[in-house]
Amino acid sequence: MATETRGEPAAKDEGKGKPARKRTSPVLFVRQVVAELRKVIWPTRRELITYTTVSLVFVLIMVAIVSGLDWALQRGVFWLFG
């Protein structure tokens, strides 16, 4: 059956209500966010400039390709239909 998981019956939780979940307080949320941000490996200035340059060059190349295809298709449609 598609709803079954490994060795567990599909109707395991039928008839049971979900247990009440305790809400996270705003203070705890902020603490968790700060803890996660401390784990982030931030790029150096040189890496950031490199990543930005590569991204901009890629976008410019894609714009050129799409613009070229648009122009070529426009010319083709005008030639075909007058």
mmCIF file with all atom_site columns, N, CA and C in Angstrom, residues 49-59:
data_model
loop_
_atom_site.group_PDB
_atom_site.id
_atom_site.type_symbol
_atom_site.label_atom_id
_atom_site.label_alt_id
_atom_site.label_comp_id
_atom_site.label_asym_id
_atom_site.label_entity_id
_atom_site.label_seq_id
_atom_site.pdbx_PDB_ins_code
_atom_site.Cartn_x
_atom_site.Cartn_y
_atom_site.Cartn_z
_atom_site.occupancy
_atom_site.B_iso_or_equiv
_atom_site.pdbx_formal_charge
_atom_site.auth_seq_id
_atom_site.auth_comp_id
_atom_site.auth_asym_id
_atom_site.auth_atom_id
_atom_site.pdbx_PDB_model_num
ATOM 1  N N  . ILE A 1 49 ? 32.791 39.244 -3.897  1.00 0.00 ? 49 ILE A N  1
ATOM 2  C CA . ILE A 1 49 ? 32.950 39.973 -5.155  1.00 0.00 ? 49 ILE A CA 1
ATOM 3  C C  . ILE A 1 49 ? 32.991 38.988 -6.326  1.00 0.00 ? 49 ILE A C  1
ATOM 4  N N  . THR A 1 50 ? 33.699 37.871 -6.140  1.00 0.00 ? 50 THR A N  1
ATOM 5  C CA . THR A 1 50 ? 33.778 36.857 -7.192  1.00 0.00 ? 50 THR A CA 1
ATOM 6  C C  . THR A 1 50 ? 32.400 36.273 -7.492  1.00 0.00 ? 50 THR A C  1
ATOM 7  N N  . TYR A 1 51 ? 31.657 35.890 -6.458  1.00 0.00 ? 51 TYR A N  1
ATOM 8  C CA . TYR A 1 51 ? 30.327 35.313 -6.651  1.00 0.00 ? 51 TYR A CA 1
ATOM 9  C C  . TYR A 1 51 ? 29.386 36.306 -7.323  1.00 0.00 ? 51 TYR A C  1
ATOM 10 N N  . THR A 1 52 ? 29.461 37.561 -6.916  1.00 0.00 ? 52 THR A N  1
ATOM 11 C CA . THR A 1 52 ? 28.606 38.587 -7.501  1.00 0.00 ? 52 THR A CA 1
ATOM 12 C C  . THR A 1 52 ? 28.939 38.792 -8.973  1.00 0.00 ? 52 THR A C  1
ATOM 13 N N  . THR A 1 53 ? 30.225 38.849 -9.292  1.00 0.00 ? 53 THR A N  1
ATOM 14 C CA . THR A 1 53 ? 30.655 39.041 -10.675 1.00 0.00 ? 53 THR A CA 1
ATOM 15 C C  . THR A 1 53 ? 30.206 37.883 -11.555 1.00 0.00 ? 53 THR A C  1
ATOM 16 N N  . VAL A 1 54 ? 30.410 36.670 -11.073 1.00 0.00 ? 54 VAL A N  1
ATOM 17 C CA . VAL A 1 54 ? 30.002 35.491 -11.843 1.00 0.00 ? 54 VAL A CA 1
ATOM 18 C C  . VAL A 1 54 ? 28.494 35.510 -12.070 1.00 0.00 ? 54 VAL A C  1
ATOM 19 N N  . SER A 1 55 ? 27.730 35.852 -11.051 1.00 0.00 ? 55 SER A N  1
ATOM 20 C CA . SER A 1 55 ? 26.266 35.896 -11.178 1.00 0.00 ? 55 SER A CA 1
ATOM 21 C C  . SER A 1 55 ? 25.829 36.947 -12.192 1.00 0.00 ? 55 SER A C  1
ATOM 22 N N  . LEU A 1 56 ? 26.429 38.121 -12.131 1.00 0.00 ? 56 LEU A N  1
ATOM 23 C CA . LEU A 1 56 ? 26.054 39.186 -13.069 1.00 0.00 ? 56 LEU A CA 1
ATOM 24 C C  . LEU A 1 56 ? 26.423 38.831 -14.504 1.00 0.00 ? 56 LEU A C  1
ATOM 25 N N  . VAL A 1 57 ? 27.590 38.230 -14.699 1.00 0.00 ? 57 VAL A N  1
ATOM 26 C CA . VAL A 1 57 ? 28.002 37.824 -16.047 1.00 0.00 ? 57 VAL A CA 1
ATOM 27 C C  . VAL A 1 57 ? 27.045 36.760 -16.581 1.00 0.00 ? 57 VAL A C  1
ATOM 28 N N  . PHE A 1 58 ? 26.675 35.802 -15.750 1.00 0.00 ? 58 PHE A N  1
ATOM 29 C CA . PHE A 1 58 ? 25.735 34.773 -16.162 1.00 0.00 ? 58 PHE A CA 1
ATOM 30 C C  . PHE A 1 58 ? 24.397 35.387 -16.560 1.00 0.00 ? 58 PHE A C  1
ATOM 31 N N  . VAL A 1 59 ? 23.895 36.307 -15.757 1.00 0.00 ? 59 VAL A N  1
ATOM 32 C CA . VAL A 1 59 ? 22.617 36.950 -16.068 1.00 0.00 ? 59 VAL A CA 1
ATOM 33 C C  . VAL A 1 59 ? 22.711 37.720 -17.381 1.00 0.00 ? 59 VAL A C  1
#
